Short mmCIF file of C-alpha atoms in Angstrom, two decimals:
data_model
loop_
_atom_site.label_atom_id
_atom_site.label_comp_id
_atom_site.label_asym_id
_atom_site.label_seq_id
_atom_site.Cartn_x
_atom_site.Cartn_y
_atom_site.Cartn_z
CA MET A 960 24.60 -78.50 45.18
CA ALA A 961 21.04 -79.70 44.54
CA GLU A 962 18.76 -79.97 47.55
CA LYS A 963 18.02 -83.61 48.45
CA ILE A 964 14.35 -83.85 49.37
CA LYS A 965 12.91 -86.66 51.46
CA LEU A 966 9.14 -86.62 51.81
CA SER A 967 6.37 -89.21 51.84
CA GLY A 968 2.61 -89.38 51.77
CA VAL A 969 0.56 -86.32 50.82
CA PRO A 970 3.46 -83.81 51.31
CA GLU A 971 5.41 -85.63 48.57
CA THR A 972 2.71 -84.78 46.03
CA MET A 973 3.83 -81.14 46.09
CA LEU A 974 6.99 -82.13 44.24
CA GLN A 975 4.94 -83.62 41.41
CA THR A 976 2.78 -80.52 41.01
CA VAL A 977 5.67 -78.05 40.93
CA TYR A 978 7.43 -80.31 38.42
CA ALA A 979 4.31 -80.36 36.24
CA ARG A 980 4.24 -76.55 36.16
CA ALA A 981 7.96 -76.34 35.40
CA LYS A 982 7.71 -78.90 32.61
CA GLU A 983 4.75 -77.07 31.08
CA SER A 984 6.70 -73.81 31.19
CA THR A 985 9.44 -75.28 28.97
CA GLY A 986 7.06 -77.36 26.81
CA ARG A 987 3.76 -76.14 25.40
CA GLY A 988 4.05 -73.02 27.49
CA VAL A 989 0.35 -72.73 28.37
CA ILE A 990 1.61 -71.32 31.66
CA GLN A 991 4.90 -69.65 32.46
CA ASP A 992 6.02 -70.40 36.00
CA LYS A 993 9.54 -69.07 36.44
CA LYS A 994 9.55 -69.84 40.15
CA ALA A 995 8.71 -73.50 39.47
CA LEU A 996 11.66 -73.72 37.07
CA GLU A 997 13.96 -72.22 39.71
CA ILE A 998 12.74 -74.75 42.29
CA ILE A 999 13.21 -77.80 40.04
CA ASP A 1000 16.75 -76.66 39.23
CA GLU A 1001 17.55 -76.78 42.95
CA LEU A 1002 16.11 -80.23 43.66
CA ASP A 1003 17.73 -83.66 43.75
CA TYR A 1004 14.67 -85.86 43.19
CA ASP A 1005 13.66 -88.64 40.80
CA PHE A 1006 10.85 -87.27 38.64
CA SER A 1007 10.70 -90.26 36.29
CA LEU A 1008 7.21 -91.26 37.44
CA ALA A 1009 5.97 -87.70 36.97
CA ASP A 1010 7.35 -87.70 33.42
CA LYS A 1011 5.13 -90.69 32.63
CA ASP A 1012 2.01 -89.36 34.35
CA THR A 1013 0.50 -87.20 31.62
CA ALA A 1014 -2.95 -87.29 33.25
CA MET A 1015 -1.57 -85.80 36.46
CA ARG A 1016 0.36 -83.13 34.56
CA SER A 1017 -2.65 -82.10 32.48
CA GLY A 1018 -4.80 -81.92 35.60
CA VAL A 1019 -2.28 -79.72 37.41
CA ILE A 1020 -2.05 -77.31 34.47
CA ALA A 1021 -5.83 -77.17 34.03
CA ARG A 1022 -6.27 -76.50 37.74
CA THR A 1023 -3.59 -73.79 37.67
CA LEU A 1024 -5.31 -72.02 34.77
CA VAL A 1025 -8.76 -72.12 36.37
CA LEU A 1026 -7.58 -71.01 39.81
CA ASP A 1027 -5.31 -68.27 38.47
CA ARG A 1028 -8.29 -66.84 36.59
CA LEU A 1029 -10.64 -67.06 39.58
CA VAL A 1030 -8.15 -65.69 42.11
CA GLY A 1031 -7.11 -62.85 39.80
CA ALA A 1032 -10.74 -61.87 39.14
CA TRP A 1033 -11.63 -61.97 42.84
CA LEU A 1034 -8.64 -59.85 43.86
CA ALA A 1035 -9.49 -57.31 41.16
CA LYS A 1036 -12.85 -56.79 42.92
CA ASN A 1037 -11.48 -56.97 46.47
CA SER A 1038 -8.36 -54.85 46.62
CA GLY A 1039 -6.34 -55.15 49.81
CA ALA A 1040 -7.64 -58.62 50.60
CA VAL A 1041 -6.07 -61.25 52.82
CA VAL A 1042 -5.44 -64.58 51.07
CA VAL A 1043 -4.87 -67.88 52.87
CA ASN A 1044 -3.51 -70.66 50.65
CA ILE A 1045 -4.19 -73.93 52.50
CA ALA A 1046 -1.96 -76.94 51.73
CA CYS A 1047 0.22 -74.64 49.65
CA GLY A 1048 3.10 -77.07 49.13
CA LEU A 1049 5.40 -75.37 46.64
CA ASP A 1050 2.64 -73.35 45.01
CA THR A 1051 3.85 -70.14 43.39
CA ARG A 1052 0.55 -68.34 42.77
CA CYS A 1053 1.40 -65.63 45.30
CA TYR A 1054 4.14 -64.42 42.96
CA ARG A 1055 1.76 -64.15 40.00
CA MET A 1056 -1.07 -62.29 41.73
CA ARG A 1057 -1.53 -58.61 42.53
CA GLY A 1058 -3.95 -56.67 44.71
CA PHE A 1059 -3.68 -58.49 48.05
CA SER A 1060 -2.50 -56.87 51.28
CA HIS A 1061 -1.17 -60.11 52.79
CA TRP A 1062 -0.82 -63.64 51.45
CA TYR A 1063 -0.46 -66.51 53.91
CA ASN A 1064 0.88 -69.86 52.69
CA LEU A 1065 -0.09 -72.66 55.07
CA ASP A 1066 0.96 -76.31 55.21
CA LEU A 1067 2.27 -79.01 57.53
CA PRO A 1068 5.56 -78.27 59.36
CA GLN A 1069 7.60 -80.80 57.32
CA THR A 1070 6.30 -79.26 54.11
CA MET A 1071 6.94 -75.70 55.20
CA ALA A 1072 10.48 -76.60 56.24
CA VAL A 1073 11.12 -77.53 52.60
CA ARG A 1074 9.34 -74.44 51.32
CA GLU A 1075 11.37 -72.21 53.62
CA LYS A 1076 14.58 -73.50 52.04
CA LEU A 1077 13.37 -73.12 48.47
CA LEU A 1078 11.04 -70.12 48.75
CA PRO A 1079 12.00 -67.94 51.73
CA GLU A 1080 9.25 -65.38 52.14
CA SER A 1081 8.71 -62.18 54.10
CA GLY A 1082 6.82 -58.90 54.04
CA THR A 1083 3.36 -59.30 52.51
CA ILE A 1084 3.89 -63.07 52.01
CA SER A 1085 4.03 -65.17 55.18
CA GLN A 1086 4.38 -68.85 56.02
CA ILE A 1087 2.29 -70.75 58.57
CA ALA A 1088 3.53 -74.22 59.54
CA MET A 1089 0.36 -75.87 60.83
CA SER A 1090 -2.23 -78.44 59.91
CA ALA A 1091 -5.24 -77.05 58.06
CA MET A 1092 -7.38 -78.61 60.81
CA ASP A 1093 -5.63 -76.69 63.60
CA ASP A 1094 -6.50 -73.17 64.79
CA TRP A 1095 -4.31 -71.29 62.32
CA GLY A 1096 -6.65 -68.30 62.37
CA SER A 1097 -4.73 -66.87 65.32
CA LYS A 1098 -1.76 -66.36 62.98
CA ILE A 1099 -3.71 -64.01 60.71
CA ALA A 1100 -2.97 -60.46 61.83
CA GLU A 1101 -5.47 -58.53 59.68
CA GLN A 1102 -8.93 -57.97 61.16
CA ASP A 1103 -11.25 -56.27 58.68
CA ALA A 1104 -9.81 -57.02 55.24
CA PRO A 1105 -11.78 -59.10 52.72
CA ALA A 1106 -10.69 -62.75 52.97
CA LEU A 1107 -10.09 -65.35 50.28
CA VAL A 1108 -9.18 -68.94 51.15
CA ILE A 1109 -7.77 -71.33 48.53
CA ILE A 1110 -7.90 -75.10 49.09
CA GLU A 1111 -6.19 -76.77 46.14
CA GLY A 1112 -5.32 -80.44 45.75
CA LEU A 1113 -6.20 -81.41 49.33
CA THR A 1114 -9.78 -82.53 50.02
CA MET A 1115 -9.44 -85.77 48.06
CA TYR A 1116 -6.76 -86.96 50.52
CA LEU A 1117 -8.90 -86.25 53.61
CA SER A 1118 -12.13 -87.43 55.24
CA GLU A 1119 -15.46 -85.65 55.37
CA ALA A 1120 -14.82 -84.84 59.04
CA ASP A 1121 -11.45 -83.28 58.13
CA VAL A 1122 -13.03 -81.11 55.44
CA LYS A 1123 -15.73 -79.93 57.85
CA GLN A 1124 -13.06 -79.08 60.41
CA ILE A 1125 -11.13 -76.94 57.92
CA PHE A 1126 -14.26 -74.95 57.14
CA ALA A 1127 -14.98 -74.63 60.87
CA VAL A 1128 -11.55 -73.02 61.33
CA ILE A 1129 -12.24 -70.64 58.44
CA SER A 1130 -15.67 -69.77 59.85
CA LYS A 1131 -14.29 -69.13 63.33
CA ARG A 1132 -11.64 -66.72 62.04
CA PHE A 1133 -13.50 -64.80 59.31
CA PRO A 1134 -16.99 -63.27 59.60
CA LYS A 1135 -16.94 -62.94 55.81
CA ALA A 1136 -14.90 -65.07 53.45
CA ALA A 1137 -14.84 -66.53 49.96
CA VAL A 1138 -13.43 -70.04 49.54
CA LEU A 1139 -12.16 -71.64 46.33
CA VAL A 1140 -11.98 -75.37 47.02
CA GLU A 1141 -11.05 -78.22 44.69
CA ILE A 1142 -13.29 -81.28 44.96
CA MET A 1143 -13.21 -84.72 43.35
CA ASN A 1144 -16.10 -86.95 42.30
CA PRO A 1145 -16.47 -89.90 44.75
CA ALA A 1146 -16.28 -92.49 41.96
CA VAL A 1147 -13.01 -91.00 40.72
CA ALA A 1148 -11.58 -90.84 44.24
CA LYS A 1149 -12.40 -94.51 44.71
CA ARG A 1150 -11.01 -95.85 41.44
CA PHE A 1151 -8.38 -93.45 40.09
CA LYS A 1152 -4.67 -93.64 40.97
CA GLU A 1153 -1.97 -91.20 39.92
CA LYS A 1154 1.14 -92.92 38.60
CA SER A 1155 3.38 -90.15 39.91
CA ILE A 1156 2.49 -90.82 43.57
CA GLU A 1157 2.54 -94.63 43.49
CA GLY A 1158 5.80 -94.64 45.43
CA SER A 1159 4.39 -92.54 48.25
CA ARG A 1160 1.71 -93.42 50.80
CA ALA A 1161 -0.66 -90.79 49.46
CA LYS A 1162 -3.99 -92.01 48.13
CA PHE A 1163 -7.37 -90.54 47.34
CA THR A 1164 -9.81 -91.11 50.19
CA TRP A 1165 -12.79 -88.77 49.78
CA GLY A 1166 -14.94 -87.16 47.15
CA ILE A 1167 -18.23 -85.33 46.80
CA LYS A 1168 -20.62 -84.86 43.90
CA ASP A 1169 -20.42 -81.09 43.50
CA GLY A 1170 -20.18 -77.75 45.23
CA LYS A 1171 -23.86 -77.68 46.20
CA ALA A 1172 -23.46 -81.01 48.00
CA LEU A 1173 -20.40 -79.66 49.80
CA ALA A 1174 -22.20 -76.49 50.88
CA ALA A 1175 -25.01 -78.65 52.26
CA LEU A 1176 -22.49 -80.09 54.76
CA LEU A 1177 -21.37 -76.66 55.94
CA PRO A 1178 -23.94 -74.61 57.90
CA ASP A 1179 -22.04 -71.32 57.63
CA PHE A 1180 -21.30 -71.40 53.88
CA GLN A 1181 -23.36 -70.86 50.76
CA PHE A 1182 -22.71 -72.24 47.30
CA VAL A 1183 -21.97 -69.55 44.69
CA GLU A 1184 -20.73 -71.38 41.57
CA GLU A 1185 -18.31 -74.04 40.39
CA HIS A 1186 -15.91 -74.52 37.51
CA ALA A 1187 -14.94 -77.91 36.11
CA LEU A 1188 -11.27 -78.34 35.29
CA THR A 1189 -12.38 -79.09 31.73
CA GLU A 1190 -12.41 -75.29 31.38
CA GLY A 1191 -8.65 -75.28 31.92
CA MET A 1192 -8.11 -78.37 29.76
CA ALA A 1193 -9.75 -76.56 26.83
CA ALA A 1194 -6.89 -74.04 26.81
CA PHE A 1195 -4.41 -76.67 25.56
CA MET A 1196 -6.68 -79.48 24.33
CA PRO A 1197 -9.40 -77.79 22.22
CA VAL A 1198 -11.51 -80.96 22.13
CA TYR A 1199 -12.47 -80.17 25.74
CA LYS A 1200 -14.44 -77.16 24.50
CA LEU A 1201 -16.91 -79.79 23.30
CA LEU A 1202 -16.27 -82.50 25.90
CA GLY A 1203 -16.77 -80.01 28.70
CA LYS A 1204 -20.37 -79.53 27.60
CA ILE A 1205 -21.16 -83.22 28.08
CA PRO A 1206 -22.75 -83.71 31.55
CA PHE A 1207 -20.94 -87.00 32.22
CA VAL A 1208 -17.53 -85.48 31.49
CA ARG A 1209 -18.22 -82.43 33.65
CA ASN A 1210 -19.49 -84.66 36.46
CA ILE A 1211 -16.34 -86.78 36.66
CA SER A 1212 -13.99 -83.81 36.29
CA ASN A 1213 -12.48 -82.24 39.37
CA LYS A 1214 -14.15 -78.94 40.16
CA ILE A 1215 -13.31 -75.67 41.83
CA ALA A 1216 -16.30 -74.84 44.00
CA VAL A 1217 -16.81 -71.24 45.09
CA LEU A 1218 -18.39 -70.93 48.54
CA GLU A 1219 -19.03 -67.84 50.64
CA LYS A 1220 -19.60 -67.11 54.28
CA GLY A 1221 -21.45 -63.94 55.19
CA LYS A 1222 -22.69 -61.25 52.86
CA SER A 1223 -21.44 -61.52 49.29
CA ILE A 1224 -18.09 -59.72 49.04
#
């Protein structure tokens, strides 16, 4: 029997993103996410709004491509690393990556209760049911391993104070860490609405110009580089190879900012 899922607000958005990856896997096939397909087969949920929200789906796929590339490249240089995936939802990246010693998926208790049913994990993949703003660092057992933190699809639903608090938790726990964080342009956060989440109480509330501006808010972190999601879009919409070079287009695109604390690792 299909699992009936009842969520609202930001946690409900995780259903839209996993559906986008599953739909892509059986459509154009730019990504192949077998775990996402397994999850969707087990759910009793109305995805009709997600089917109509092509902008959301394209954004999810572009983000997946960019982050998979960045995470894979970082792990290749930092074997045996600890990875913390903040606001993981039903993300399946941990099953596609190699080279880590321990991968921690972290999200709110109501979200992790759903994940536990659909993706029970053990061994080198662990679940942490806590807010990203709480002191989750105490749940990380490893002491000296290189650390990578992923913050995907979250900051635009928070406040500046919330974002600062998340980085304060990271800084407190890790003397050295790399962070891959998705950010949204303030103008887009103010004006753009995703059709697929209209029925929930989730809405965009915060944005920032770029990774340098974000690093300026965080005393312990330095800006390294950033990647506009146009880079991922170009993989399935070739016109973005040109559009991505236009400053205005890059500026309004969501970005993955790469920040580091401590000596470059």
